[in-house]
Amino acid sequence: MAVERTFSIIKPDATARNLTGAVNALIEKAGLRIVAQKRIRMTREHAETFYAVHKARPFFGELVDFMISGPVVVQVLEGEGAVLRYRDVMGATDPSKAAEGTIRKVHARSIGENSVHGSDAPETAAIEIAQFFSGNEIVG
Ligand code: CMP
């Protein structure tokens, strides 16, 4: 399988509970390499752009408010089949449906406060990475 990159966000519910290291431990245990990482506060405009695909959904306003409610840690993860591998590590969007041992099963509070985001495809990953990182900030 090819080495690829995916984009990750450790969300405000997780940073508020000091879980950045715990989430990173699960990421690294799964064989993914954190090749870029920074802790930021997203602006409303950035969150609206990032989640534009969900604009028509009833939870859009709540989602944007949540993502700007506290610091987030944005990351680039690298590894074989990184996009799917990270989705496996995260578990289902709804933590009540997530498999045992996944980040969301272990740490998430609800479908909204679900601790992490990961890209859904390599093409999306490239777009999402470019929204937060310049090339020289990613060190593989
Ligand atoms: P994420 O992978 O970041 O992509 C979109 C987010 O929308 C998703 O994780 C959830 O956190 C959020 N989301 C999805 N469904 C709902 C919902 N029914 N209510 C609130 N937030 C939701």
Short mmCIF file of N, CA and C and ligand atoms in Angstrom, two decimals:
data_model
loop_
_atom_site.label_atom_id
_atom_site.label_comp_id
_atom_site.label_asym_id
_atom_site.label_seq_id
_atom_site.Cartn_x
_atom_site.Cartn_y
_atom_site.Cartn_z
N MET A 1 0.84 -1.21 0.00
CA MET A 1 0.00 0.00 0.00
C MET A 1 0.88 1.25 0.00
N ALA A 2 0.44 2.28 -0.68
CA ALA A 2 1.26 3.48 -0.82
C ALA A 2 1.28 4.31 0.46
N VAL A 3 2.43 4.97 0.67
CA VAL A 3 2.51 5.93 1.77
C VAL A 3 1.76 7.18 1.36
N GLU A 4 0.84 7.62 2.20
CA GLU A 4 0.08 8.83 1.89
C GLU A 4 -0.07 9.67 3.16
N ARG A 5 -0.70 10.85 2.99
CA ARG A 5 -0.90 11.75 4.11
C ARG A 5 -2.38 12.01 4.33
N THR A 6 -2.73 12.22 5.59
CA THR A 6 -4.09 12.63 5.89
C THR A 6 -4.05 13.80 6.85
N PHE A 7 -5.18 14.50 6.95
CA PHE A 7 -5.27 15.67 7.82
C PHE A 7 -6.11 15.32 9.04
N SER A 8 -5.67 15.79 10.19
CA SER A 8 -6.35 15.48 11.46
C SER A 8 -6.56 16.76 12.26
N ILE A 9 -7.67 16.82 12.97
CA ILE A 9 -7.88 17.88 13.97
C ILE A 9 -8.21 17.21 15.30
N ILE A 10 -7.47 17.57 16.34
CA ILE A 10 -7.87 17.23 17.71
C ILE A 10 -8.77 18.38 18.17
N LYS A 11 -10.03 18.07 18.43
CA LYS A 11 -11.06 19.10 18.59
C LYS A 11 -11.08 19.70 20.01
N PRO A 12 -11.84 20.81 20.19
CA PRO A 12 -11.82 21.51 21.48
C PRO A 12 -12.24 20.66 22.68
N ASP A 13 -13.12 19.69 22.50
CA ASP A 13 -13.50 18.88 23.68
C ASP A 13 -12.31 18.08 24.19
N ALA A 14 -11.42 17.69 23.27
CA ALA A 14 -10.25 16.90 23.65
C ALA A 14 -9.14 17.79 24.21
N THR A 15 -8.88 18.94 23.57
CA THR A 15 -7.83 19.82 24.11
C THR A 15 -8.23 20.33 25.50
N ALA A 16 -9.53 20.58 25.71
CA ALA A 16 -10.00 21.07 27.01
C ALA A 16 -9.74 20.06 28.12
N ARG A 17 -9.75 18.78 27.77
CA ARG A 17 -9.53 17.73 28.78
C ARG A 17 -8.07 17.25 28.79
N ASN A 18 -7.19 18.01 28.12
CA ASN A 18 -5.75 17.71 28.14
C ASN A 18 -5.45 16.34 27.53
N LEU A 19 -6.13 16.04 26.41
CA LEU A 19 -6.02 14.71 25.81
C LEU A 19 -5.16 14.67 24.56
N THR A 20 -4.44 15.76 24.26
CA THR A 20 -3.62 15.76 23.03
C THR A 20 -2.63 14.58 23.04
N GLY A 21 -1.95 14.38 24.13
CA GLY A 21 -0.97 13.29 24.21
C GLY A 21 -1.63 11.93 24.13
N ALA A 22 -2.79 11.78 24.77
CA ALA A 22 -3.49 10.49 24.74
C ALA A 22 -3.94 10.15 23.32
N VAL A 23 -4.44 11.16 22.60
CA VAL A 23 -4.85 10.94 21.21
C VAL A 23 -3.63 10.63 20.36
N ASN A 24 -2.56 11.39 20.56
CA ASN A 24 -1.34 11.14 19.77
C ASN A 24 -0.78 9.75 20.02
N ALA A 25 -0.91 9.26 21.25
CA ALA A 25 -0.41 7.91 21.54
C ALA A 25 -1.17 6.87 20.72
N LEU A 26 -2.49 7.04 20.58
CA LEU A 26 -3.27 6.09 19.78
C LEU A 26 -2.91 6.20 18.30
N ILE A 27 -2.66 7.43 17.84
CA ILE A 27 -2.25 7.64 16.44
C ILE A 27 -0.93 6.92 16.17
N GLU A 28 0.04 7.14 17.05
CA GLU A 28 1.38 6.56 16.82
C GLU A 28 1.37 5.05 17.01
N LYS A 29 0.55 4.56 17.93
CA LYS A 29 0.45 3.12 18.16
C LYS A 29 -0.08 2.42 16.91
N ALA A 30 -0.89 3.15 16.13
CA ALA A 30 -1.45 2.58 14.90
C ALA A 30 -0.47 2.63 13.74
N GLY A 31 0.73 3.16 13.98
CA GLY A 31 1.75 3.18 12.92
C GLY A 31 1.71 4.43 12.06
N LEU A 32 0.95 5.43 12.50
CA LEU A 32 0.93 6.69 11.75
C LEU A 32 1.97 7.64 12.36
N ARG A 33 2.61 8.41 11.48
CA ARG A 33 3.67 9.34 11.89
C ARG A 33 3.10 10.76 11.85
N ILE A 34 3.28 11.51 12.95
CA ILE A 34 2.81 12.91 12.98
C ILE A 34 3.91 13.76 12.36
N VAL A 35 3.70 14.18 11.10
CA VAL A 35 4.77 14.88 10.37
C VAL A 35 4.59 16.40 10.39
N ALA A 36 3.46 16.87 10.95
CA ALA A 36 3.25 18.30 11.19
C ALA A 36 2.18 18.42 12.26
N GLN A 37 2.32 19.44 13.09
CA GLN A 37 1.35 19.62 14.18
C GLN A 37 1.43 21.04 14.71
N LYS A 38 0.28 21.68 14.91
CA LYS A 38 0.28 22.96 15.63
C LYS A 38 -1.05 23.19 16.33
N ARG A 39 -0.95 23.91 17.45
CA ARG A 39 -2.14 24.21 18.25
C ARG A 39 -2.58 25.62 17.88
N ILE A 40 -3.83 25.75 17.47
CA ILE A 40 -4.33 27.04 16.99
C ILE A 40 -5.74 27.27 17.50
N ARG A 41 -6.23 28.47 17.30
CA ARG A 41 -7.65 28.75 17.46
C ARG A 41 -8.20 29.03 16.07
N MET A 42 -9.16 28.27 15.64
CA MET A 42 -9.76 28.51 14.32
C MET A 42 -10.63 29.77 14.39
N THR A 43 -10.61 30.55 13.32
CA THR A 43 -11.54 31.68 13.23
C THR A 43 -12.89 31.14 12.73
N ARG A 44 -13.93 31.93 12.96
CA ARG A 44 -15.25 31.52 12.45
C ARG A 44 -15.21 31.33 10.93
N GLU A 45 -14.53 32.26 10.23
CA GLU A 45 -14.46 32.19 8.78
C GLU A 45 -13.76 30.90 8.33
N HIS A 46 -12.68 30.58 9.01
CA HIS A 46 -11.94 29.37 8.64
C HIS A 46 -12.78 28.12 8.88
N ALA A 47 -13.46 28.07 10.03
CA ALA A 47 -14.30 26.90 10.34
C ALA A 47 -15.44 26.77 9.34
N GLU A 48 -16.03 27.90 8.95
CA GLU A 48 -17.13 27.85 7.97
C GLU A 48 -16.62 27.36 6.62
N THR A 49 -15.43 27.79 6.23
CA THR A 49 -14.85 27.34 4.97
C THR A 49 -14.50 25.86 5.04
N PHE A 50 -13.87 25.46 6.14
CA PHE A 50 -13.43 24.07 6.30
C PHE A 50 -14.62 23.11 6.22
N TYR A 51 -15.74 23.49 6.86
CA TYR A 51 -16.90 22.60 6.91
C TYR A 51 -17.99 23.01 5.91
N ALA A 52 -17.62 23.73 4.86
CA ALA A 52 -18.60 24.25 3.88
C ALA A 52 -19.49 23.15 3.30
N VAL A 53 -18.93 21.94 3.17
CA VAL A 53 -19.69 20.83 2.61
C VAL A 53 -20.92 20.50 3.48
N HIS A 54 -20.89 20.91 4.75
CA HIS A 54 -22.00 20.62 5.67
C HIS A 54 -22.92 21.84 5.87
N LYS A 55 -22.76 22.87 5.04
CA LYS A 55 -23.46 24.14 5.26
C LYS A 55 -24.98 24.00 5.36
N ALA A 56 -25.54 23.10 4.58
CA ALA A 56 -27.00 22.95 4.56
C ALA A 56 -27.52 22.06 5.69
N ARG A 57 -26.62 21.44 6.44
CA ARG A 57 -27.05 20.49 7.48
C ARG A 57 -27.55 21.26 8.70
N PRO A 58 -28.52 20.70 9.43
CA PRO A 58 -29.08 21.42 10.59
C PRO A 58 -28.07 21.68 11.70
N PHE A 59 -26.99 20.87 11.75
CA PHE A 59 -26.02 21.02 12.83
C PHE A 59 -24.87 21.96 12.47
N PHE A 60 -24.93 22.61 11.29
CA PHE A 60 -23.78 23.40 10.82
C PHE A 60 -23.39 24.51 11.81
N GLY A 61 -24.37 25.27 12.27
CA GLY A 61 -24.07 26.39 13.18
C GLY A 61 -23.44 25.90 14.47
N GLU A 62 -24.01 24.82 15.00
CA GLU A 62 -23.50 24.20 16.24
C GLU A 62 -22.07 23.70 16.03
N LEU A 63 -21.82 23.11 14.87
CA LEU A 63 -20.50 22.56 14.54
C LEU A 63 -19.45 23.68 14.51
N VAL A 64 -19.79 24.77 13.82
CA VAL A 64 -18.85 25.89 13.71
C VAL A 64 -18.61 26.51 15.10
N ASP A 65 -19.70 26.73 15.86
CA ASP A 65 -19.54 27.31 17.22
C ASP A 65 -18.63 26.44 18.07
N PHE A 66 -18.81 25.13 17.97
CA PHE A 66 -17.99 24.21 18.75
C PHE A 66 -16.52 24.27 18.34
N MET A 67 -16.27 24.29 17.03
CA MET A 67 -14.88 24.25 16.56
C MET A 67 -14.09 25.51 16.90
N ILE A 68 -14.81 26.62 17.18
CA ILE A 68 -14.09 27.85 17.56
C ILE A 68 -14.19 28.11 19.06
N SER A 69 -14.73 27.14 19.81
CA SER A 69 -14.96 27.35 21.25
C SER A 69 -13.68 27.21 22.09
N GLY A 70 -12.63 26.68 21.49
CA GLY A 70 -11.37 26.50 22.22
C GLY A 70 -10.28 26.10 21.26
N PRO A 71 -9.07 25.89 21.77
CA PRO A 71 -7.96 25.53 20.89
C PRO A 71 -8.18 24.17 20.22
N VAL A 72 -7.63 24.05 19.03
CA VAL A 72 -7.59 22.75 18.34
C VAL A 72 -6.13 22.47 17.99
N VAL A 73 -5.82 21.19 17.76
CA VAL A 73 -4.49 20.81 17.29
C VAL A 73 -4.67 20.25 15.89
N VAL A 74 -4.09 20.94 14.90
CA VAL A 74 -4.18 20.46 13.52
C VAL A 74 -2.90 19.68 13.21
N GLN A 75 -3.07 18.61 12.43
CA GLN A 75 -1.95 17.68 12.21
C GLN A 75 -1.95 17.15 10.79
N VAL A 76 -0.76 16.77 10.34
CA VAL A 76 -0.63 15.96 9.14
C VAL A 76 -0.07 14.61 9.58
N LEU A 77 -0.76 13.54 9.20
CA LEU A 77 -0.34 12.18 9.55
C LEU A 77 0.11 11.47 8.29
N GLU A 78 1.16 10.70 8.40
CA GLU A 78 1.73 10.01 7.24
C GLU A 78 1.88 8.53 7.54
N GLY A 79 1.61 7.72 6.53
CA GLY A 79 1.80 6.28 6.68
C GLY A 79 1.15 5.54 5.53
N GLU A 80 1.33 4.23 5.52
CA GLU A 80 0.70 3.42 4.48
C GLU A 80 -0.81 3.48 4.65
N GLY A 81 -1.51 3.86 3.59
CA GLY A 81 -2.98 3.94 3.64
C GLY A 81 -3.46 4.83 4.76
N ALA A 82 -2.80 5.99 4.93
CA ALA A 82 -3.05 6.83 6.11
C ALA A 82 -4.50 7.28 6.26
N VAL A 83 -5.17 7.56 5.13
CA VAL A 83 -6.55 8.08 5.22
C VAL A 83 -7.46 7.05 5.88
N LEU A 84 -7.45 5.83 5.35
CA LEU A 84 -8.33 4.79 5.90
C LEU A 84 -7.85 4.33 7.26
N ARG A 85 -6.53 4.27 7.41
CA ARG A 85 -5.99 3.82 8.69
C ARG A 85 -6.43 4.77 9.80
N TYR A 86 -6.36 6.08 9.54
CA TYR A 86 -6.75 7.03 10.58
C TYR A 86 -8.26 6.96 10.85
N ARG A 87 -9.05 6.72 9.81
CA ARG A 87 -10.49 6.59 10.03
C ARG A 87 -10.78 5.38 10.93
N ASP A 88 -10.00 4.32 10.75
CA ASP A 88 -10.13 3.15 11.64
C ASP A 88 -9.75 3.51 13.08
N VAL A 89 -8.67 4.27 13.22
CA VAL A 89 -8.21 4.65 14.57
C VAL A 89 -9.22 5.57 15.25
N MET A 90 -9.84 6.46 14.46
CA MET A 90 -10.82 7.40 15.04
C MET A 90 -12.08 6.67 15.51
N GLY A 91 -12.57 5.71 14.71
CA GLY A 91 -13.85 5.08 15.00
C GLY A 91 -14.99 5.88 14.39
N ALA A 92 -16.20 5.34 14.54
CA ALA A 92 -17.38 5.97 13.92
C ALA A 92 -17.61 7.39 14.45
N THR A 93 -18.23 8.23 13.58
CA THR A 93 -18.51 9.63 13.95
C THR A 93 -19.27 9.71 15.27
N ASP A 94 -20.27 8.83 15.42
CA ASP A 94 -21.05 8.77 16.66
C ASP A 94 -20.33 7.83 17.64
N PRO A 95 -19.81 8.35 18.74
CA PRO A 95 -19.00 7.51 19.64
C PRO A 95 -19.75 6.30 20.19
N SER A 96 -21.08 6.38 20.25
CA SER A 96 -21.84 5.23 20.76
C SER A 96 -21.79 4.06 19.77
N LYS A 97 -21.40 4.37 18.51
CA LYS A 97 -21.29 3.32 17.49
C LYS A 97 -19.84 2.96 17.18
N ALA A 98 -18.90 3.59 17.85
CA ALA A 98 -17.48 3.39 17.56
C ALA A 98 -16.97 2.08 18.17
N ALA A 99 -16.02 1.45 17.49
CA ALA A 99 -15.45 0.18 17.96
C ALA A 99 -14.58 0.40 19.20
N GLU A 100 -14.48 -0.65 19.99
CA GLU A 100 -13.65 -0.62 21.20
C GLU A 100 -12.22 -0.22 20.85
N GLY A 101 -11.64 0.63 21.69
CA GLY A 101 -10.24 0.99 21.53
C GLY A 101 -9.99 2.14 20.58
N THR A 102 -11.03 2.60 19.86
CA THR A 102 -10.84 3.73 18.95
C THR A 102 -10.84 5.04 19.76
N ILE A 103 -10.30 6.09 19.13
CA ILE A 103 -10.21 7.39 19.82
C ILE A 103 -11.59 7.85 20.27
N ARG A 104 -12.56 7.73 19.37
CA ARG A 104 -13.89 8.25 19.73
C ARG A 104 -14.58 7.38 20.77
N LYS A 105 -14.36 6.06 20.73
CA LYS A 105 -14.96 5.20 21.76
C LYS A 105 -14.38 5.54 23.12
N VAL A 106 -13.06 5.76 23.13
CA VAL A 106 -12.38 5.97 24.41
C VAL A 106 -12.60 7.39 24.94
N HIS A 107 -12.61 8.39 24.04
CA HIS A 107 -12.53 9.78 24.51
C HIS A 107 -13.73 10.67 24.16
N ALA A 108 -14.47 10.37 23.08
CA ALA A 108 -15.47 11.34 22.61
C ALA A 108 -16.67 11.40 23.54
N ARG A 109 -17.35 12.54 23.52
CA ARG A 109 -18.48 12.76 24.42
C ARG A 109 -19.82 12.60 23.72
N SER A 110 -19.85 12.93 22.42
CA SER A 110 -21.11 12.89 21.66
C SER A 110 -20.78 13.00 20.18
N ILE A 111 -21.81 12.91 19.33
CA ILE A 111 -21.57 13.01 17.88
C ILE A 111 -21.00 14.39 17.51
N GLY A 112 -21.36 15.41 18.24
CA GLY A 112 -20.82 16.75 17.98
C GLY A 112 -19.44 16.91 18.59
N GLU A 113 -19.33 16.58 19.87
CA GLU A 113 -18.04 16.69 20.59
C GLU A 113 -17.33 15.34 20.47
N ASN A 114 -16.86 15.07 19.25
CA ASN A 114 -16.33 13.72 18.99
C ASN A 114 -14.81 13.67 18.86
N SER A 115 -14.16 14.65 19.47
CA SER A 115 -12.70 14.63 19.77
C SER A 115 -11.75 14.77 18.60
N VAL A 116 -12.08 14.20 17.44
CA VAL A 116 -11.14 14.25 16.31
C VAL A 116 -11.88 14.35 14.98
N HIS A 117 -11.18 14.93 14.02
CA HIS A 117 -11.61 14.92 12.61
C HIS A 117 -10.51 14.27 11.80
N GLY A 118 -10.88 13.52 10.76
CA GLY A 118 -9.90 13.00 9.81
C GLY A 118 -10.47 13.07 8.41
N SER A 119 -9.60 13.30 7.44
CA SER A 119 -10.04 13.42 6.04
C SER A 119 -10.72 12.14 5.58
N ASP A 120 -11.65 12.28 4.61
CA ASP A 120 -12.39 11.10 4.13
C ASP A 120 -11.83 10.50 2.85
N ALA A 121 -10.85 11.17 2.22
CA ALA A 121 -10.25 10.65 0.98
C ALA A 121 -8.92 11.37 0.75
N PRO A 122 -8.01 10.78 -0.02
CA PRO A 122 -6.72 11.43 -0.28
C PRO A 122 -6.88 12.82 -0.92
N GLU A 123 -7.85 12.97 -1.80
CA GLU A 123 -8.07 14.27 -2.47
C GLU A 123 -8.49 15.32 -1.44
N THR A 124 -9.40 14.94 -0.55
CA THR A 124 -9.86 15.86 0.50
C THR A 124 -8.70 16.19 1.43
N ALA A 125 -7.88 15.18 1.73
CA ALA A 125 -6.74 15.38 2.62
C ALA A 125 -5.82 16.47 2.06
N ALA A 126 -5.54 16.41 0.78
CA ALA A 126 -4.64 17.41 0.18
C ALA A 126 -5.23 18.82 0.32
N ILE A 127 -6.53 18.94 0.10
CA ILE A 127 -7.18 20.26 0.22
C ILE A 127 -7.14 20.74 1.67
N GLU A 128 -7.46 19.84 2.59
CA GLU A 128 -7.51 20.23 4.01
C GLU A 128 -6.12 20.57 4.55
N ILE A 129 -5.12 19.79 4.16
CA ILE A 129 -3.75 20.08 4.61
C ILE A 129 -3.33 21.48 4.14
N ALA A 130 -3.65 21.80 2.90
CA ALA A 130 -3.23 23.09 2.33
C ALA A 130 -3.93 24.27 3.02
N GLN A 131 -5.06 24.00 3.66
CA GLN A 131 -5.76 25.08 4.38
C GLN A 131 -5.04 25.49 5.67
N PHE A 132 -4.17 24.61 6.17
CA PHE A 132 -3.56 24.87 7.48
C PHE A 132 -2.04 24.87 7.47
N PHE A 133 -1.42 24.22 6.48
CA PHE A 133 0.04 24.07 6.51
C PHE A 133 0.66 24.48 5.18
N SER A 134 1.85 25.12 5.26
CA SER A 134 2.64 25.32 4.05
C SER A 134 3.64 24.16 3.97
N GLY A 135 4.17 23.94 2.78
CA GLY A 135 5.01 22.77 2.54
C GLY A 135 6.16 22.61 3.52
N ASN A 136 6.82 23.76 3.88
CA ASN A 136 7.99 23.63 4.73
C ASN A 136 7.66 23.40 6.21
N GLU A 137 6.36 23.36 6.53
CA GLU A 137 5.96 23.01 7.92
C GLU A 137 5.74 21.51 8.08
N ILE A 138 5.80 20.78 6.96
CA ILE A 138 5.56 19.33 7.01
C ILE A 138 6.90 18.64 6.82
N VAL A 139 7.29 17.90 7.86
CA VAL A 139 8.62 17.27 7.82
C VAL A 139 8.44 15.75 7.98
N GLY A 140 8.55 15.04 6.88
CA GLY A 140 8.32 13.60 6.91
C GLY A 140 9.57 12.82 7.25
P1 CMP B 1 -16.16 15.53 11.42
O1 CMP B 1 -15.48 14.29 11.01
O2 CMP B 1 -15.33 16.64 11.93
O3 CMP B 1 -17.02 16.07 10.20
C1 CMP B 1 -18.24 16.74 10.35
C2 CMP B 1 -18.68 16.84 11.76
O4 CMP B 1 -20.03 17.17 11.96
C3 CMP B 1 -18.55 15.48 12.40
O5 CMP B 1 -17.20 15.15 12.57
C4 CMP B 1 -19.36 15.65 13.66
O6 CMP B 1 -18.59 16.15 14.73
C5 CMP B 1 -20.36 16.71 13.24
N1 CMP B 1 -21.68 16.14 13.21
C6 CMP B 1 -22.12 15.15 12.42
N2 CMP B 1 -23.41 14.87 12.69
C7 CMP B 1 -23.78 15.71 13.69
C8 CMP B 1 -24.98 15.91 14.40
N3 CMP B 1 -26.07 15.19 14.13
N4 CMP B 1 -25.00 16.86 15.33
C9 CMP B 1 -23.88 17.60 15.60
N5 CMP B 1 -22.71 17.46 14.94
C10 CMP B 1 -22.67 16.52 14.01
#
